Short mmCIF file of C-alpha atoms in Angstrom, two decimals:
data_model
loop_
_atom_site.label_atom_id
_atom_site.label_comp_id
_atom_site.label_asym_id
_atom_site.label_seq_id
_atom_site.Cartn_x
_atom_site.Cartn_y
_atom_site.Cartn_z
CA MET A 651 42.32 27.12 -54.67
CA ALA A 652 44.75 25.57 -56.35
CA GLY A 653 45.93 26.90 -59.46
CA MET A 654 45.70 24.77 -62.48
CA GLY A 655 50.22 25.20 -62.44
CA GLU A 656 49.96 24.51 -59.59
CA GLU A 657 48.58 21.16 -60.74
CA GLU A 658 51.49 20.37 -63.22
CA ASP A 659 54.11 21.66 -60.15
CA LEU A 660 52.54 18.43 -58.25
CA ILE A 661 53.24 16.24 -61.05
CA THR A 662 56.30 16.65 -61.18
CA GLU A 663 57.65 17.44 -57.70
CA GLU A 664 59.01 14.21 -56.18
CA ASP A 665 57.43 12.91 -52.65
CA PRO A 666 59.42 13.86 -49.76
CA LEU A 667 58.59 10.02 -48.09
CA THR A 668 59.25 8.26 -51.44
CA GLY A 669 61.02 10.23 -53.62
CA GLN A 670 59.39 9.52 -56.27
CA GLY A 671 57.96 11.64 -58.43
CA ASP A 672 54.43 13.29 -57.08
CA GLY A 673 52.22 12.49 -59.85
CA SER A 674 52.44 9.08 -58.51
CA ALA A 675 51.84 10.08 -55.20
CA ARG A 676 48.58 11.94 -55.97
CA ALA A 677 47.02 9.52 -58.04
CA ARG A 678 47.57 7.24 -54.29
CA ARG A 679 45.71 10.12 -53.25
CA SER A 680 41.45 9.95 -52.95
CA PRO A 681 40.15 12.95 -54.55
CA CYS A 682 39.03 13.63 -50.56
CA SER A 683 42.12 13.57 -49.34
CA ASP A 684 44.31 15.69 -52.77
CA PRO A 685 44.21 19.64 -52.10
CA ALA A 686 43.99 20.29 -55.43
CA HIS A 687 40.69 18.81 -56.28
CA TRP A 688 36.91 20.13 -55.68
CA LEU A 689 35.46 17.89 -53.89
CA HIS A 690 38.05 18.20 -50.82
CA ARG A 691 37.67 21.28 -51.36
CA ILE A 692 33.88 20.90 -50.62
CA VAL A 693 34.91 19.16 -47.64
CA VAL A 694 37.93 22.37 -46.67
CA LEU A 695 34.26 24.69 -47.38
CA VAL A 696 32.26 22.48 -44.72
CA PHE A 697 34.52 23.19 -42.18
CA MET A 698 35.15 26.89 -43.41
CA CYS A 699 31.11 27.71 -43.22
CA PHE A 700 30.50 25.54 -39.82
CA LEU A 701 33.88 28.01 -38.27
CA GLY A 702 31.29 31.03 -37.86
CA PHE A 703 28.29 28.54 -37.18
CA GLY A 704 29.07 29.17 -32.53
CA SER A 705 29.39 33.11 -32.55
CA TYR A 706 26.88 33.74 -34.31
CA PHE A 707 24.07 31.17 -32.51
CA CYS A 708 25.58 32.61 -29.21
CA TYR A 709 25.89 35.96 -30.64
CA ASP A 710 21.96 36.65 -30.27
CA ASN A 711 21.24 33.76 -26.44
CA PRO A 712 20.67 36.95 -25.13
CA ALA A 713 17.28 37.83 -27.85
CA ALA A 714 16.08 34.54 -27.94
CA LEU A 715 15.49 34.45 -23.53
CA GLN A 716 14.95 38.05 -23.16
CA THR A 717 12.27 37.61 -21.02
CA GLN A 718 14.07 35.10 -18.65
CA VAL A 719 17.74 37.27 -18.65
CA ILE A 720 15.48 40.15 -16.96
CA GLN A 721 13.47 37.60 -14.99
CA ASP A 722 16.14 35.99 -13.68
CA MET A 723 19.09 38.30 -13.45
CA LYS A 724 16.56 40.57 -12.74
CA LEU A 725 17.09 43.23 -14.77
CA ASN A 726 15.88 46.11 -16.42
CA THR A 727 16.18 46.86 -19.73
CA SER A 728 18.87 48.93 -19.77
CA GLY A 729 20.62 47.18 -17.71
CA PHE A 730 19.71 43.83 -20.24
CA MET A 731 21.20 46.06 -23.44
CA GLN A 732 24.54 46.36 -21.81
CA LEU A 733 25.97 43.15 -22.45
CA TYR A 734 25.30 43.63 -26.40
CA ALA A 735 26.91 46.91 -25.55
CA TRP A 736 29.73 44.48 -23.91
CA TYR A 737 30.48 42.47 -26.71
CA SER A 738 30.88 46.12 -29.34
CA TRP A 739 33.31 47.31 -26.83
CA PRO A 740 36.80 45.50 -27.76
CA ASN A 741 35.43 45.96 -31.47
CA VAL A 742 35.80 49.32 -31.20
CA VAL A 743 39.20 48.74 -31.46
CA LEU A 744 39.75 45.51 -32.48
CA CYS A 745 38.91 45.99 -35.84
CA PHE A 746 41.78 47.77 -36.93
CA LEU A 747 44.03 44.95 -35.10
CA GLY A 748 41.97 42.18 -36.26
CA GLY A 749 44.16 41.68 -39.48
CA PHE A 750 47.71 43.44 -38.40
CA LEU A 751 47.25 39.31 -35.91
CA LEU A 752 46.36 37.59 -38.48
CA ASP A 753 49.11 38.66 -41.31
CA ARG A 754 51.72 39.68 -37.86
CA VAL A 755 52.26 37.38 -35.40
CA PHE A 756 49.58 34.96 -35.45
CA GLY A 757 49.12 33.26 -39.15
CA ILE A 758 46.00 32.43 -39.96
CA ARG A 759 45.49 28.86 -38.44
CA LEU A 760 47.48 29.81 -34.10
CA GLY A 761 45.06 33.11 -34.52
CA THR A 762 41.94 31.34 -36.31
CA ILE A 763 42.07 29.15 -32.89
CA ILE A 764 42.55 31.46 -30.37
CA PHE A 765 40.04 33.83 -31.73
CA ALA A 766 37.76 30.36 -31.82
CA SER A 767 38.90 30.27 -28.13
CA PHE A 768 37.89 33.45 -26.99
CA VAL A 769 34.22 32.29 -27.97
CA PHE A 770 34.58 29.55 -26.51
CA VAL A 771 35.68 30.32 -23.21
CA GLY A 772 33.69 33.87 -23.28
CA GLN A 773 30.57 31.88 -23.84
CA ILE A 774 31.81 30.42 -20.89
CA ILE A 775 31.97 32.95 -18.43
CA PHE A 776 28.80 34.47 -19.78
CA ALA A 777 26.83 30.94 -19.10
CA SER A 778 28.91 30.71 -15.06
CA GLY A 779 28.03 34.02 -14.47
CA ALA A 780 24.08 33.36 -14.21
CA LEU A 781 24.71 29.79 -12.69
CA PHE A 782 26.36 32.32 -9.69
CA ASN A 783 24.06 35.27 -10.49
CA ARG A 784 26.81 37.22 -10.59
CA PHE A 785 25.63 39.87 -13.22
CA TRP A 786 28.59 41.69 -13.92
CA LEU A 787 30.07 38.24 -14.78
CA MET A 788 27.61 38.12 -17.86
CA GLU A 789 28.66 40.86 -19.02
CA ALA A 790 32.71 40.17 -18.54
CA GLY A 791 32.11 37.32 -20.21
CA ARG A 792 30.78 39.40 -23.42
CA PHE A 793 33.23 41.47 -23.70
CA VAL A 794 35.17 38.33 -24.02
CA PHE A 795 33.34 36.52 -26.32
CA GLY A 796 33.80 40.28 -28.38
CA ILE A 797 36.87 39.78 -28.41
CA GLY A 798 36.78 36.49 -30.92
CA GLY A 799 33.24 37.18 -32.42
CA GLU A 800 34.40 39.95 -35.45
CA SER A 801 38.39 39.02 -35.72
CA LEU A 802 36.93 35.13 -35.94
CA ALA A 803 34.11 36.82 -39.38
CA VAL A 804 38.21 38.14 -40.40
CA ALA A 805 39.51 34.37 -39.98
CA GLN A 806 36.92 33.26 -42.10
CA ASN A 807 37.22 35.38 -45.43
CA THR A 808 40.98 34.97 -45.59
CA TYR A 809 40.26 31.22 -45.62
CA ALA A 810 38.04 31.82 -47.98
CA VAL A 811 40.33 33.33 -50.18
CA ASN A 812 43.16 31.42 -49.43
CA TRP A 813 41.32 28.33 -50.58
CA PHE A 814 38.44 30.16 -53.04
CA LYS A 815 39.26 31.87 -55.49
CA GLY A 816 37.72 34.37 -58.69
CA LYS A 817 34.80 32.97 -59.78
CA GLU A 818 33.38 30.80 -56.43
CA LEU A 819 34.88 33.10 -54.47
CA ASN A 820 31.79 35.75 -54.73
CA LEU A 821 29.33 31.89 -54.48
CA VAL A 822 31.59 31.15 -50.98
CA PHE A 823 30.92 33.80 -49.11
CA GLY A 824 27.46 33.61 -49.70
CA LEU A 825 26.88 30.89 -48.53
CA GLN A 826 29.76 31.49 -45.14
CA LEU A 827 26.89 34.66 -44.72
CA SER A 828 23.86 31.85 -45.38
CA MET A 829 24.88 29.67 -42.85
CA ALA A 830 26.04 32.22 -40.41
CA ARG A 831 22.43 33.17 -39.93
CA LEU A 832 21.33 29.82 -40.49
CA GLY A 833 22.93 30.01 -36.50
CA SER A 834 21.33 33.28 -35.62
CA THR A 835 18.31 31.40 -36.56
CA VAL A 836 18.68 28.29 -35.29
CA ASN A 837 19.84 30.07 -31.22
CA MET A 838 16.14 32.33 -31.53
CA ASN A 839 14.11 29.27 -32.72
CA ILE A 840 15.72 26.77 -30.10
CA MET A 841 16.78 28.31 -27.33
CA GLY A 842 13.74 29.02 -25.45
CA TRP A 843 12.71 25.42 -25.79
CA VAL A 844 15.71 24.34 -24.10
CA TYR A 845 15.23 26.91 -21.32
CA ASP A 846 11.88 25.59 -21.16
CA ARG A 847 13.18 21.60 -20.73
CA ILE A 848 15.33 22.90 -18.52
CA LYS A 849 13.14 24.43 -16.27
CA ASP A 850 10.86 21.45 -16.76
CA LEU A 851 13.89 19.28 -14.94
CA MET A 852 14.83 22.00 -12.55
CA GLY A 853 11.04 22.66 -11.42
CA SER A 854 11.31 25.49 -11.36
CA ALA A 855 13.18 29.00 -13.04
CA GLY A 856 15.91 31.22 -12.08
CA PRO A 857 19.05 31.58 -12.19
CA THR A 858 21.05 28.27 -12.53
CA THR A 859 18.00 26.90 -15.36
CA LEU A 860 19.46 30.16 -16.97
CA GLY A 861 22.85 29.36 -16.88
CA ILE A 862 22.38 25.83 -17.90
CA ALA A 863 20.69 26.60 -21.22
CA LEU A 864 23.48 29.27 -22.12
CA MET A 865 26.15 26.28 -21.19
CA ILE A 866 25.06 23.96 -23.27
CA GLY A 867 24.70 27.03 -26.04
CA ALA A 868 28.27 27.24 -25.27
CA THR A 869 29.04 23.63 -27.47
CA THR A 870 28.34 25.36 -30.64
CA CYS A 871 30.99 27.01 -29.99
CA LEU A 872 32.75 24.63 -29.10
CA PHE A 873 31.61 22.83 -32.33
CA SER A 874 33.86 25.86 -33.17
CA LEU A 875 36.57 25.58 -31.83
CA ALA A 876 37.07 21.75 -33.13
CA CYS A 877 36.30 23.64 -36.37
CA ALA A 878 38.58 26.13 -36.19
CA LEU A 879 41.35 22.68 -35.09
CA VAL A 880 40.19 20.10 -38.21
CA LEU A 881 40.93 23.79 -41.07
CA GLY A 882 44.60 24.00 -39.34
CA PHE A 883 44.90 20.79 -40.27
CA LEU A 884 44.24 20.85 -43.55
CA ASP A 885 46.12 24.15 -44.73
CA ARG A 886 48.59 23.00 -42.54
CA ARG A 887 49.14 20.43 -45.22
CA ALA A 888 47.89 21.95 -48.05
CA GLU A 889 50.16 23.90 -47.76
CA ARG A 890 52.69 21.16 -47.65
CA ILE A 891 51.78 19.38 -50.61
CA LEU A 892 50.93 21.90 -52.96
CA LYS A 893 53.85 24.46 -51.34
CA LYS A 894 52.06 27.10 -51.24
CA GLU A 895 52.44 30.37 -48.45
CA GLN A 896 49.53 31.05 -45.33
CA GLY A 897 46.76 32.62 -46.18
CA LYS A 898 47.40 36.43 -45.55
CA THR A 899 44.09 39.17 -44.59
CA GLY A 900 45.71 41.65 -47.19
CA GLU A 901 44.84 44.27 -45.15
CA VAL A 902 46.97 47.48 -44.99
CA ILE A 903 46.01 49.38 -41.76
CA LYS A 904 47.58 52.73 -41.59
CA LEU A 905 45.76 55.55 -39.88
CA THR A 906 46.94 58.61 -41.83
CA ASP A 907 44.65 57.23 -44.65
CA VAL A 908 41.88 58.35 -42.03
CA LYS A 909 42.51 62.30 -43.37
CA ASP A 910 42.55 61.19 -46.97
CA PHE A 911 39.24 59.20 -46.73
CA PRO A 912 37.10 61.01 -49.98
CA LEU A 913 32.97 62.67 -48.68
CA GLN A 914 31.61 59.46 -50.06
CA LEU A 915 33.27 56.78 -48.44
CA TRP A 916 32.12 59.22 -45.28
CA LEU A 917 28.74 58.94 -46.00
CA ILE A 918 28.68 54.85 -46.27
CA PHE A 919 30.51 55.13 -42.98
CA ILE A 920 26.71 57.49 -41.95
CA ILE A 921 24.45 54.90 -43.79
CA CYS A 922 25.92 52.03 -42.60
CA VAL A 923 25.93 53.13 -38.29
CA CYS A 924 22.79 54.48 -39.05
CA TYR A 925 21.28 51.54 -40.94
CA TYR A 926 22.41 48.49 -38.93
CA VAL A 927 21.31 50.68 -35.38
CA ALA A 928 18.24 50.58 -36.15
CA ILE A 929 18.37 46.54 -37.11
CA PHE A 930 20.33 44.33 -34.11
CA PRO A 931 18.68 46.56 -31.38
CA PHE A 932 15.61 46.37 -32.45
CA ILE A 933 15.96 42.01 -32.96
CA GLY A 934 17.79 41.90 -29.38
CA LEU A 935 14.44 43.90 -28.01
CA GLY A 936 11.96 42.30 -30.21
CA GLN A 937 10.96 39.03 -28.37
CA VAL A 938 8.65 40.72 -25.73
CA PHE A 939 7.76 43.64 -28.37
CA PHE A 940 5.95 41.22 -30.61
CA ILE A 941 4.56 39.93 -26.37
CA GLU A 942 3.10 42.93 -25.29
CA LYS A 943 1.48 44.31 -28.66
CA PHE A 944 0.36 41.67 -30.52
CA ASP A 945 -0.46 39.09 -27.83
CA PHE A 946 1.62 36.77 -29.35
CA SER A 947 2.85 33.71 -27.15
CA PRO A 948 6.80 33.43 -26.62
CA ALA A 949 7.35 30.70 -29.38
CA GLU A 950 5.42 32.67 -31.64
CA ALA A 951 7.24 35.92 -30.97
CA ARG A 952 11.15 34.44 -31.38
CA ALA A 953 10.40 32.86 -34.61
CA ILE A 954 8.80 36.23 -36.14
CA ASN A 955 12.51 37.96 -34.27
CA SER A 956 14.27 35.88 -36.00
CA ILE A 957 12.80 36.31 -40.03
CA VAL A 958 15.97 38.71 -40.57
CA TYR A 959 17.54 36.65 -39.87
CA ILE A 960 15.65 33.20 -41.00
CA ILE A 961 14.49 35.65 -44.80
CA SER A 962 18.32 36.80 -44.73
CA ALA A 963 20.05 33.10 -45.50
CA PRO A 964 18.73 32.00 -49.08
CA ALA A 965 18.17 35.89 -49.92
CA SER A 966 21.53 37.25 -49.61
CA PRO A 967 23.49 35.36 -52.36
CA VAL A 968 20.51 35.68 -55.28
CA LEU A 969 19.82 39.46 -54.01
CA GLY A 970 24.02 39.52 -54.58
CA PHE A 971 24.25 37.73 -57.65
CA MET A 972 21.41 40.16 -58.86
CA VAL A 973 23.26 43.32 -57.67
CA ASP A 974 26.49 42.12 -59.58
CA ARG A 975 24.94 41.76 -62.17
CA THR A 976 23.01 45.48 -62.48
CA GLY A 977 25.27 47.84 -60.85
CA LYS A 978 23.45 50.78 -59.49
CA ASN A 979 24.45 50.15 -55.72
CA VAL A 980 23.33 53.68 -54.52
CA LEU A 981 20.22 53.10 -56.28
CA TRP A 982 19.59 49.61 -54.52
CA VAL A 983 21.31 51.07 -51.16
CA ALA A 984 17.95 53.65 -51.10
CA CYS A 985 15.65 50.99 -51.88
CA ALA A 986 16.81 48.75 -49.36
CA ILE A 987 16.69 51.91 -46.74
CA LEU A 988 13.17 53.14 -48.19
CA ALA A 989 12.39 49.38 -47.31
CA THR A 990 13.33 49.32 -43.86
CA LEU A 991 11.51 52.60 -42.97
CA THR A 992 8.76 50.82 -44.25
CA ALA A 993 8.66 48.00 -41.82
CA HIS A 994 9.42 50.09 -39.25
CA MET A 995 6.87 51.95 -39.63
CA MET A 996 3.95 49.97 -39.77
CA LEU A 997 5.57 48.12 -36.48
CA ALA A 998 5.28 51.98 -34.93
CA PHE A 999 2.08 52.89 -36.00
CA THR A 1000 -0.98 49.70 -37.39
CA PHE A 1001 -1.42 46.15 -36.42
CA TRP A 1002 -0.87 44.44 -39.55
CA ASN A 1003 0.04 40.97 -39.25
CA PRO A 1004 3.91 41.84 -38.16
CA TRP A 1005 4.78 39.05 -41.03
CA ILE A 1006 4.71 41.33 -43.86
CA ALA A 1007 6.96 44.12 -42.10
CA MET A 1008 9.42 41.68 -40.33
CA SER A 1009 9.34 39.87 -44.04
CA LEU A 1010 10.78 43.14 -45.43
CA MET A 1011 12.64 44.36 -43.60
CA GLY A 1012 14.79 40.66 -44.07
CA LEU A 1013 14.52 41.46 -47.92
CA ALA A 1014 16.10 45.01 -47.45
CA TYR A 1015 18.96 43.78 -44.33
CA SER A 1016 20.54 41.37 -47.04
CA LEU A 1017 19.40 43.92 -49.94
CA LEU A 1018 21.37 46.65 -48.45
CA ALA A 1019 24.80 44.26 -47.25
CA CYS A 1020 24.66 43.62 -50.29
CA ALA A 1021 25.22 47.07 -51.94
CA LEU A 1022 26.62 49.27 -49.04
CA TRP A 1023 29.99 47.57 -48.11
CA PRO A 1024 31.73 46.74 -52.07
CA MET A 1025 30.95 50.49 -52.26
CA VAL A 1026 33.72 51.30 -50.13
CA SER A 1027 36.42 49.51 -52.77
CA PHE A 1028 34.77 51.75 -55.27
CA VAL A 1029 35.93 54.97 -53.19
CA VAL A 1030 38.67 54.54 -51.81
CA PRO A 1031 42.70 52.39 -53.70
CA GLU A 1032 43.32 49.43 -52.50
CA HIS A 1033 45.94 50.30 -50.67
CA GLN A 1034 43.60 51.97 -48.47
CA LEU A 1035 40.46 48.78 -48.46
CA GLY A 1036 42.20 47.51 -44.81
CA THR A 1037 41.78 50.95 -43.65
CA ALA A 1038 39.09 52.01 -44.17
CA TYR A 1039 36.80 48.16 -44.05
CA GLY A 1040 38.39 48.77 -40.58
CA PHE A 1041 37.09 51.46 -39.64
CA MET A 1042 33.63 50.89 -41.10
CA GLN A 1043 33.41 48.28 -38.64
CA SER A 1044 35.46 49.69 -36.02
CA ILE A 1045 32.14 53.04 -35.75
CA GLN A 1046 29.53 50.50 -36.25
CA ASN A 1047 30.94 49.06 -33.04
CA LEU A 1048 31.18 52.27 -31.73
CA GLY A 1049 27.56 52.54 -32.56
CA LEU A 1050 26.08 50.08 -31.95
CA ALA A 1051 27.35 49.96 -28.46
CA LEU A 1052 25.95 53.37 -27.56
CA ILE A 1053 22.89 52.65 -29.14
CA ALA A 1054 21.97 49.94 -27.76
CA MET A 1055 22.43 51.50 -23.93
CA ALA A 1056 20.37 54.13 -25.47
CA ALA A 1057 17.85 51.97 -26.53
CA GLY A 1058 17.41 50.29 -23.41
CA ALA A 1059 17.02 54.28 -21.72
CA ILE A 1060 14.68 54.62 -24.05
CA LEU A 1061 12.69 51.69 -23.94
CA ASP A 1062 12.49 51.30 -19.56
CA ASN A 1063 11.33 55.05 -19.84
CA ARG A 1064 9.17 56.38 -22.79
CA GLY A 1065 8.19 52.38 -24.20
CA TYR A 1066 8.74 50.47 -27.28
CA LEU A 1067 6.26 53.74 -29.79
CA PHE A 1068 9.01 55.78 -28.12
CA LEU A 1069 11.21 52.91 -29.11
CA GLU A 1070 10.83 52.37 -32.74
CA VAL A 1071 10.77 56.58 -33.00
CA PHE A 1072 13.61 57.07 -32.57
CA PHE A 1073 15.12 53.47 -34.86
CA CYS A 1074 12.49 55.43 -37.44
CA ALA A 1075 14.80 58.68 -37.34
CA CYS A 1076 17.59 56.56 -37.31
CA ILE A 1077 16.79 55.18 -40.79
CA CYS A 1078 15.88 58.75 -41.92
CA MET A 1079 19.17 60.38 -41.28
CA ALA A 1080 20.30 57.03 -42.95
CA LEU A 1081 17.80 58.00 -46.27
CA ILE A 1082 19.26 62.01 -45.54
CA ALA A 1083 22.76 60.31 -46.01
CA VAL A 1084 22.65 58.04 -48.95
CA VAL A 1085 20.66 60.75 -50.79
CA MET A 1086 23.97 63.26 -50.59
CA LEU A 1087 25.75 60.46 -51.60
CA TYR A 1088 24.19 60.29 -54.55
CA LEU A 1089 24.33 63.80 -55.13
CA VAL A 1090 28.28 63.97 -54.57
CA ASN A 1091 28.75 60.84 -56.65
CA LEU A 1092 26.70 62.88 -60.08
CA LEU A 1093 28.42 65.85 -59.51
CA ARG A 1094 32.39 64.68 -58.68
CA GLY A 1095 31.60 62.05 -61.41
CA GLY A 1096 32.23 58.33 -59.73
CA ASP A 1097 30.98 55.68 -60.40
CA LEU A 1098 29.29 54.28 -57.67
CA ASN A 1099 26.25 54.07 -59.50
CA LEU A 1100 26.88 52.63 -62.80
CA SER A 1101 25.60 49.81 -64.06
CA ALA A 1102 27.33 46.50 -64.25
CA SER A 1103 28.29 46.64 -68.01
CA ALA A 1104 29.01 50.28 -67.16
CA ARG A 1105 31.37 49.41 -64.83
CA ALA A 1106 33.00 46.66 -66.81
CA ARG A 1107 33.87 49.00 -69.00
CA LEU A 1108 35.53 51.20 -67.08
CA GLN A 1109 37.87 48.51 -65.04
CA LYS A 1110 38.52 47.40 -68.59
CA SER A 1111 39.59 51.17 -70.04
CA SER A 1112 41.90 51.38 -67.12
CA SER A 1113 43.76 48.84 -67.03
CA ALA A 1114 44.08 49.13 -70.46
CA HIS A 1115 45.56 52.98 -69.85
CA SER A 1116 47.40 51.48 -67.12
CA GLN A 1117 48.90 49.60 -69.73
#
């Protein structure tokens, strides 16, 4: 985003084509084509939000088509969950390297296009594996898809920081997250319908029908790749007009920093892994659970399985604003974990309408994301943030890969009740970790659970002291 100083410079600089002052050049530009104007930045924001739409839409294609994938490819649940594990494996490493590649190797524009291309090509390979009835090719496609997926999210955030600063940035991050969850929601509710329409046209189910449905899903990745190309053009144009530098992630990855991480950060890592492994694998396996336990139709099961994402889309910006205004991050994380544990126990041990439990889980999931991730910046210095966030995402993906395989094996051998007990145990570990985090923070006089006003006074005092 161009600041006031940049706008003044723009007025006084000469147009390279005419030699006239840039004020006349700017006067000839419409607001939508002027990189310093808010209308142009709204146009950029639209493309920025849709940049990750295809990735989030296709990530949960297996969950939306769980029954069809298992039947058409003749899999058990363990084999099905390998599709999620193969996505996570490359990101155990790439979460460290994504920012470095964007900053030092490709640049933000080329890097975004490359990562979006990996997502598109990975989805094409995934769909081709179904078309040719080769499950190993589907696994290879998910691996390629994973190479681009997480790094594309890093690129999206870098664009946001480059174009929007100050008070706008939190809103932009919230809008990006909402659009990502919209992609997940649309996938959950439309891919089953797409498969059924293709089955009617083909006259039967099978790998070919599945492959065509997944190929149609790949069009969303092609759309996101087109957004990456447009963003690259608009960013390059703004760089030339505003004489600004190409955006960088700002991440500095040093593995040697890991030995200096405080205990509070390791507890945050434990909370992150233990919580998310009880969310994403559950959603990946949720459709058949709701069909078997609650006797839902496939369409009803897909709808309720998407509730977490539906609620997250509008709730994330609202809850993020609430956490910003109140502080008390540890308390909010504890509330989110308790609410999620309650939701899993309701699903496991009662026959209450699952809309109640899934709605509660959706709110808790959104709240935890808003309260947990910012705490990293409270416990490590700025020069270690890149390493801390990279390590956090890395072990999260490692946990997701391992638990995806474990969840499939548990379901094959013990059934859904035992699987739900397993997820409850994971959430209990997260609850123990957050209690320990509260106590360690209290004993060490940390600021993780300060109110917003107390944290503002502390930051103001620290800033004045450093000067």
